[in-house]
């Protein structure tokens, strides 16, 4: 039976732009009171005001900081009294070869560590703190207390040249989906991961239209880049369908990345 989103409370990391911004917008439109969590430099205050002045609150912070994340979770509890939904969209990426023969240069260990710290440790940091609040919340009529949705990438399965750090981080998110779902099952909390393909996000938005069109043609069907709201739509579906748990869903128009 589909769950009603109205009256739920959510937290979306990386919520000020791209997939996160689309998710916040869709959740709020469907009645979910939402905290948009993103870096202070993200412009989140302006973006949250555009969505809804009362039901969307921006909280600046870093996913790798327990104090920042707790501050966002406190807003959920103090303003609306609970937390039902967590969507992790915050993440970074770099493009560097493990070893570049042309430059005689090895991959920086600091760069590798930073990507894993933000994408993996940051995601887990938010999950562990949010899970405590969800687990102590009231159980719904369907015996559920919360839903956690993480963001991986098709790079977790088909990483391209220069994506060692990014693919490792997204592969880790894929790998921890099932064990965390099992960890939290007794608390009535579901855990899912979405692995998007090529989407029209700010990162790709800076590219010329012709380049974006060519990228979109790599997808068998539909022959285009994904719309961020299509990601958000899947988030909504996962929340509504209780049988979705402990799994990774590719949202990629059947693309298989070339080297």
mmCIF file of C-alpha atoms in Angstrom:
data_model
loop_
_atom_site.group_PDB
_atom_site.id
_atom_site.type_symbol
_atom_site.label_atom_id
_atom_site.label_comp_id
_atom_site.label_asym_id
_atom_site.label_seq_id
_atom_site.Cartn_x
_atom_site.Cartn_y
_atom_site.Cartn_z
ATOM 1 C CA UNK A 1 0.000 0.000 0.000
ATOM 2 C CA UNK A 2 1.384 3.410 -0.967
ATOM 3 C CA UNK A 3 2.349 5.615 1.944
ATOM 4 C CA UNK A 4 1.114 9.175 2.206
ATOM 5 C CA UNK A 5 3.892 11.751 2.205
ATOM 6 C CA UNK A 6 1.791 14.471 3.758
ATOM 7 C CA UNK A 7 2.825 15.369 7.310
ATOM 8 C CA UNK A 8 6.199 13.644 7.004
ATOM 9 C CA UNK A 9 9.445 15.440 7.889
ATOM 10 C CA UNK A 10 12.558 15.087 5.758
ATOM 11 C CA UNK A 11 16.213 16.054 5.558
ATOM 12 C CA UNK A 12 18.012 16.335 2.210
ATOM 13 C CA UNK A 13 21.785 16.754 2.101
ATOM 14 C CA UNK A 14 23.246 18.558 -0.891
ATOM 15 C CA UNK A 15 19.767 20.018 -1.144
ATOM 16 C CA UNK A 16 20.572 23.423 -2.614
ATOM 17 C CA UNK A 17 21.278 22.276 -6.177
ATOM 18 C CA UNK A 18 21.000 19.461 -8.695
ATOM 19 C CA UNK A 19 19.408 16.193 -7.610
ATOM 20 C CA UNK A 20 19.071 17.388 -4.024
ATOM 21 C CA UNK A 21 17.308 20.615 -5.006
ATOM 22 C CA UNK A 22 14.815 18.716 -7.173
ATOM 23 C CA UNK A 23 14.198 16.296 -4.314
ATOM 24 C CA UNK A 24 13.498 19.060 -1.817
ATOM 25 C CA UNK A 25 11.098 20.691 -4.252
ATOM 26 C CA UNK A 26 9.162 17.468 -4.889
ATOM 27 C CA UNK A 27 9.011 16.491 -1.222
ATOM 28 C CA UNK A 28 7.678 19.892 -0.172
ATOM 29 C CA UNK A 29 5.114 19.892 -3.002
ATOM 30 C CA UNK A 30 3.852 16.572 -1.657
ATOM 31 C CA UNK A 31 3.481 17.798 1.899
ATOM 32 C CA UNK A 32 6.844 16.814 3.409
ATOM 33 C CA UNK A 33 8.275 19.501 5.665
ATOM 34 C CA UNK A 34 11.932 19.527 4.701
ATOM 35 C CA UNK A 35 15.305 20.738 5.932
ATOM 36 C CA UNK A 36 17.635 21.598 3.059
ATOM 37 C CA UNK A 37 21.186 20.896 4.224
ATOM 38 C CA UNK A 38 24.132 22.169 2.188
ATOM 39 C CA UNK A 39 27.353 24.133 2.435
ATOM 40 C CA UNK A 40 27.154 27.782 3.582
ATOM 41 C CA UNK A 41 28.366 28.835 0.128
ATOM 42 C CA UNK A 42 25.607 26.900 -1.671
ATOM 43 C CA UNK A 43 23.017 29.675 -1.795
ATOM 44 C CA UNK A 44 20.627 27.426 0.072
ATOM 45 C CA UNK A 45 18.867 30.230 1.944
ATOM 46 C CA UNK A 46 17.698 31.763 -1.330
ATOM 47 C CA UNK A 47 16.785 28.386 -2.833
ATOM 48 C CA UNK A 48 14.756 27.277 0.190
ATOM 49 C CA UNK A 49 12.814 30.564 0.152
ATOM 50 C CA UNK A 50 11.898 29.947 -3.490
ATOM 51 C CA UNK A 51 10.406 26.580 -2.585
ATOM 52 C CA UNK A 52 8.405 27.424 0.536
ATOM 53 C CA UNK A 53 9.048 29.911 3.328
ATOM 54 C CA UNK A 54 7.457 27.792 6.063
ATOM 55 C CA UNK A 55 7.834 24.165 5.012
ATOM 56 C CA UNK A 56 11.407 24.369 3.699
ATOM 57 C CA UNK A 57 14.227 25.462 5.999
ATOM 58 C CA UNK A 58 17.850 25.833 4.981
ATOM 59 C CA UNK A 59 20.551 24.679 7.382
ATOM 60 C CA UNK A 60 24.155 25.394 6.361
ATOM 61 C CA UNK A 61 26.724 22.777 7.171
ATOM 62 C CA UNK A 62 29.130 20.027 6.143
ATOM 63 C CA UNK A 63 28.085 16.362 6.048
ATOM 64 C CA UNK A 64 31.445 15.327 7.513
ATOM 65 C CA UNK A 65 30.819 17.388 10.661
ATOM 66 C CA UNK A 66 28.817 15.609 13.394
ATOM 67 C CA UNK A 67 28.001 18.988 14.948
ATOM 68 C CA UNK A 68 26.660 20.441 11.684
ATOM 69 C CA UNK A 69 24.562 17.380 10.944
ATOM 70 C CA UNK A 70 23.173 17.317 14.474
ATOM 71 C CA UNK A 71 22.177 20.958 14.094
ATOM 72 C CA UNK A 72 20.109 20.075 11.014
ATOM 73 C CA UNK A 73 18.508 17.137 12.805
ATOM 74 C CA UNK A 74 17.690 19.356 15.782
ATOM 75 C CA UNK A 75 15.792 21.685 13.441
ATOM 76 C CA UNK A 76 13.681 18.746 12.271
ATOM 77 C CA UNK A 77 12.800 17.864 15.837
ATOM 78 C CA UNK A 78 12.416 21.345 17.289
ATOM 79 C CA UNK A 79 10.371 22.742 14.404
ATOM 80 C CA UNK A 80 8.325 19.698 13.392
ATOM 81 C CA UNK A 81 8.876 17.110 16.118
ATOM 82 C CA UNK A 82 10.202 14.180 14.090
ATOM 83 C CA UNK A 83 12.191 12.836 11.146
ATOM 84 C CA UNK A 84 10.773 10.327 8.671
ATOM 85 C CA UNK A 85 12.872 10.731 5.528
ATOM 86 C CA UNK A 86 16.587 11.200 4.854
ATOM 87 C CA UNK A 87 17.916 11.655 1.326
ATOM 88 C CA UNK A 88 21.699 11.863 0.935
ATOM 89 C CA UNK A 89 22.644 13.791 -2.215
ATOM 90 C CA UNK A 90 25.790 15.582 -1.005
ATOM 91 C CA UNK A 91 28.957 14.515 -2.771
ATOM 92 C CA UNK A 92 32.026 15.575 -4.716
ATOM 93 C CA UNK A 93 34.105 14.142 -7.549
ATOM 94 C CA UNK A 94 37.454 14.561 -9.269
ATOM 95 C CA UNK A 95 38.972 13.298 -12.511
ATOM 96 C CA UNK A 96 42.550 12.080 -12.088
ATOM 97 C CA UNK A 97 44.400 9.033 -13.318
ATOM 98 C CA UNK A 98 46.017 6.674 -10.841
ATOM 99 C CA UNK A 99 49.213 7.390 -12.717
ATOM 100 C CA UNK A 100 49.625 9.837 -15.600
ATOM 101 C CA UNK A 101 52.496 8.780 -17.858
ATOM 102 C CA UNK A 102 52.230 12.034 -19.798
ATOM 103 C CA UNK A 103 52.916 14.020 -16.623
ATOM 104 C CA UNK A 104 54.844 11.323 -14.740
ATOM 105 C CA UNK A 105 52.447 12.071 -11.881
ATOM 106 C CA UNK A 106 50.700 9.802 -9.401
ATOM 107 C CA UNK A 107 47.217 10.388 -7.998
ATOM 108 C CA UNK A 108 47.283 12.588 -4.900
ATOM 109 C CA UNK A 109 46.452 10.584 -1.796
ATOM 110 C CA UNK A 110 44.938 13.703 -0.232
ATOM 111 C CA UNK A 111 42.533 14.071 -3.177
ATOM 112 C CA UNK A 112 41.543 10.410 -2.945
ATOM 113 C CA UNK A 113 41.001 10.715 0.789
ATOM 114 C CA UNK A 114 38.889 13.865 0.419
ATOM 115 C CA UNK A 115 36.484 12.245 -2.042
ATOM 116 C CA UNK A 116 36.028 9.202 0.183
ATOM 117 C CA UNK A 117 35.697 11.360 3.280
ATOM 118 C CA UNK A 118 32.886 13.481 1.834
ATOM 119 C CA UNK A 119 31.064 10.824 -0.174
ATOM 120 C CA UNK A 120 31.402 7.812 2.114
ATOM 121 C CA UNK A 121 32.142 9.090 5.619
ATOM 122 C CA UNK A 122 29.851 12.079 5.098
ATOM 123 C CA UNK A 123 26.976 9.878 3.973
ATOM 124 C CA UNK A 124 27.490 7.454 6.843
ATOM 125 C CA UNK A 125 27.819 10.303 9.338
ATOM 126 C CA UNK A 126 24.370 11.599 8.422
ATOM 127 C CA UNK A 127 22.855 8.101 8.356
ATOM 128 C CA UNK A 128 24.076 7.109 11.821
ATOM 129 C CA UNK A 129 22.837 10.298 13.483
ATOM 130 C CA UNK A 130 19.520 10.379 11.629
ATOM 131 C CA UNK A 131 18.881 6.701 12.421
ATOM 132 C CA UNK A 132 18.945 7.407 16.153
ATOM 133 C CA UNK A 133 16.224 10.041 15.802
ATOM 134 C CA UNK A 134 14.108 7.875 13.494
ATOM 135 C CA UNK A 135 14.446 4.836 15.758
ATOM 136 C CA UNK A 136 13.228 6.837 18.761
ATOM 137 C CA UNK A 137 10.293 8.279 16.850
ATOM 138 C CA UNK A 138 6.730 7.044 16.775
ATOM 139 C CA UNK A 139 6.012 3.983 14.685
ATOM 140 C CA UNK A 140 3.564 4.531 11.867
ATOM 141 C CA UNK A 141 0.470 2.415 11.204
ATOM 142 C CA UNK A 142 2.542 0.273 8.813
ATOM 143 C CA UNK A 143 5.188 -0.384 11.515
ATOM 144 C CA UNK A 144 7.684 1.930 9.817
ATOM 145 C CA UNK A 145 9.656 4.719 11.439
ATOM 146 C CA UNK A 146 11.753 6.035 8.586
ATOM 147 C CA UNK A 147 13.268 5.764 5.123
ATOM 148 C CA UNK A 148 16.895 6.497 4.194
ATOM 149 C CA UNK A 149 17.824 6.987 0.533
ATOM 150 C CA UNK A 150 21.455 7.348 -0.554
ATOM 151 C CA UNK A 151 22.948 8.430 -3.865
ATOM 152 C CA UNK A 152 25.567 6.312 -5.619
ATOM 153 C CA UNK A 153 26.298 6.431 -9.363
ATOM 154 C CA UNK A 154 26.679 4.134 -12.353
ATOM 155 C CA UNK A 155 30.374 4.855 -11.788
ATOM 156 C CA UNK A 156 30.138 2.390 -8.915
ATOM 157 C CA UNK A 157 29.831 -0.329 -11.566
ATOM 158 C CA UNK A 158 31.467 1.144 -14.693
ATOM 159 C CA UNK A 159 33.972 3.727 -13.548
ATOM 160 C CA UNK A 160 35.713 5.588 -16.347
ATOM 161 C CA UNK A 161 39.318 6.653 -16.785
ATOM 162 C CA UNK A 162 40.194 9.106 -14.029
ATOM 163 C CA UNK A 163 37.348 7.992 -11.741
ATOM 164 C CA UNK A 164 39.216 5.763 -9.286
ATOM 165 C CA UNK A 165 38.383 7.929 -6.265
ATOM 166 C CA UNK A 166 34.816 8.718 -7.315
ATOM 167 C CA UNK A 167 34.026 5.105 -8.267
ATOM 168 C CA UNK A 168 35.529 3.811 -5.030
ATOM 169 C CA UNK A 169 33.337 6.176 -3.025
ATOM 170 C CA UNK A 170 30.149 5.306 -4.901
ATOM 171 C CA UNK A 171 30.969 1.606 -4.759
ATOM 172 C CA UNK A 172 31.237 1.928 -0.993
ATOM 173 C CA UNK A 173 27.767 3.471 -0.826
ATOM 174 C CA UNK A 174 26.419 0.562 -2.875
ATOM 175 C CA UNK A 175 28.226 -1.915 -0.631
ATOM 176 C CA UNK A 176 26.888 -0.522 2.643
ATOM 177 C CA UNK A 177 23.251 -0.368 1.520
ATOM 178 C CA UNK A 178 22.264 -3.912 2.490
ATOM 179 C CA UNK A 179 24.174 -4.167 5.801
ATOM 180 C CA UNK A 180 22.756 -0.842 7.004
ATOM 181 C CA UNK A 181 19.261 -1.927 5.928
ATOM 182 C CA UNK A 182 19.779 -5.083 7.986
ATOM 183 C CA UNK A 183 21.165 -3.087 10.922
ATOM 184 C CA UNK A 184 18.114 -0.822 11.013
ATOM 185 C CA UNK A 185 15.411 -3.333 10.112
ATOM 186 C CA UNK A 186 14.513 -4.001 13.741
ATOM 187 C CA UNK A 187 13.950 -0.255 14.169
ATOM 188 C CA UNK A 188 11.446 -0.090 11.319
ATOM 189 C CA UNK A 189 13.806 1.884 9.069
ATOM 190 C CA UNK A 190 14.326 1.100 5.378
ATOM 191 C CA UNK A 191 17.528 1.878 3.457
ATOM 192 C CA UNK A 192 17.774 2.248 -0.315
ATOM 193 C CA UNK A 193 20.312 3.600 -2.813
ATOM 194 C CA UNK A 194 19.797 5.219 -6.213
ATOM 195 C CA UNK A 195 22.591 4.971 -8.794
ATOM 196 C CA UNK A 196 21.947 7.727 -11.368
ATOM 197 C CA UNK A 197 23.430 7.828 -14.845
ATOM 198 C CA UNK A 198 24.009 11.114 -16.686
ATOM 199 C CA UNK A 199 21.757 13.857 -15.339
ATOM 200 C CA UNK A 200 21.308 17.547 -16.085
ATOM 201 C CA UNK A 201 22.993 18.838 -12.929
ATOM 202 C CA UNK A 202 24.992 22.059 -12.358
ATOM 203 C CA UNK A 203 28.190 20.116 -13.101
ATOM 204 C CA UNK A 204 27.011 19.203 -16.603
ATOM 205 C CA UNK A 205 25.026 22.403 -16.947
ATOM 206 C CA UNK A 206 28.230 24.352 -17.506
ATOM 207 C CA UNK A 207 28.977 22.403 -20.676
ATOM 208 C CA UNK A 208 28.001 23.680 -24.141
ATOM 209 C CA UNK A 209 24.575 22.516 -25.373
ATOM 210 C CA UNK A 210 26.157 20.435 -28.137
ATOM 211 C CA UNK A 211 28.377 18.581 -25.667
ATOM 212 C CA UNK A 212 25.415 17.843 -23.391
ATOM 213 C CA UNK A 213 23.440 16.582 -26.354
ATOM 214 C CA UNK A 214 26.244 14.192 -27.294
ATOM 215 C CA UNK A 215 26.471 12.949 -23.705
ATOM 216 C CA UNK A 216 22.743 12.314 -23.675
ATOM 217 C CA UNK A 217 23.004 10.229 -26.841
ATOM 218 C CA UNK A 218 25.126 7.705 -24.935
ATOM 219 C CA UNK A 219 21.941 6.512 -23.233
ATOM 220 C CA UNK A 220 20.074 3.876 -25.302
ATOM 221 C CA UNK A 221 16.623 5.222 -24.339
ATOM 222 C CA UNK A 222 15.606 7.850 -23.632
ATOM 223 C CA UNK A 223 18.347 9.434 -25.745
ATOM 224 C CA UNK A 224 19.012 12.371 -23.406
ATOM 225 C CA UNK A 225 20.334 13.478 -20.051
ATOM 226 C CA UNK A 226 18.148 12.717 -17.080
ATOM 227 C CA UNK A 227 16.014 15.435 -15.516
ATOM 228 C CA UNK A 228 16.703 15.908 -11.784
ATOM 229 C CA UNK A 229 12.970 15.648 -11.100
ATOM 230 C CA UNK A 230 13.090 12.091 -12.471
ATOM 231 C CA UNK A 231 15.528 11.281 -9.675
ATOM 232 C CA UNK A 232 13.211 13.018 -7.204
ATOM 233 C CA UNK A 233 10.269 11.055 -8.562
ATOM 234 C CA UNK A 234 12.090 7.808 -7.762
ATOM 235 C CA UNK A 235 12.762 9.111 -4.246
ATOM 236 C CA UNK A 236 9.015 9.622 -3.844
ATOM 237 C CA UNK A 237 8.296 6.121 -5.155
ATOM 238 C CA UNK A 238 10.760 4.571 -2.706
ATOM 239 C CA UNK A 239 9.149 6.410 0.197
ATOM 240 C CA UNK A 240 5.685 5.295 -0.874
ATOM 241 C CA UNK A 241 6.496 1.623 -1.532
ATOM 242 C CA UNK A 242 7.400 -0.175 1.684
ATOM 243 C CA UNK A 243 8.688 -3.308 -0.075
ATOM 244 C CA UNK A 244 11.650 -1.395 -1.453
ATOM 245 C CA UNK A 245 14.457 -2.018 1.018
ATOM 246 C CA UNK A 246 18.150 -2.954 1.004
ATOM 247 C CA UNK A 247 18.529 -2.522 -2.745
ATOM 248 C CA UNK A 248 20.310 -0.325 -5.309
ATOM 249 C CA UNK A 249 18.260 0.983 -8.246
ATOM 250 C CA UNK A 250 20.042 2.153 -11.397
ATOM 251 C CA UNK A 251 18.349 5.211 -12.874
ATOM 252 C CA UNK A 252 20.306 5.459 -16.091
ATOM 253 C CA UNK A 253 18.271 4.868 -19.297
ATOM 254 C CA UNK A 254 20.215 1.601 -19.798
ATOM 255 C CA UNK A 255 23.558 3.382 -20.207
ATOM 256 C CA UNK A 256 26.765 1.387 -19.783
ATOM 257 C CA UNK A 257 29.723 3.717 -19.448
ATOM 258 C CA UNK A 258 32.662 3.368 -21.817
ATOM 259 C CA UNK A 259 36.263 3.621 -20.572
#
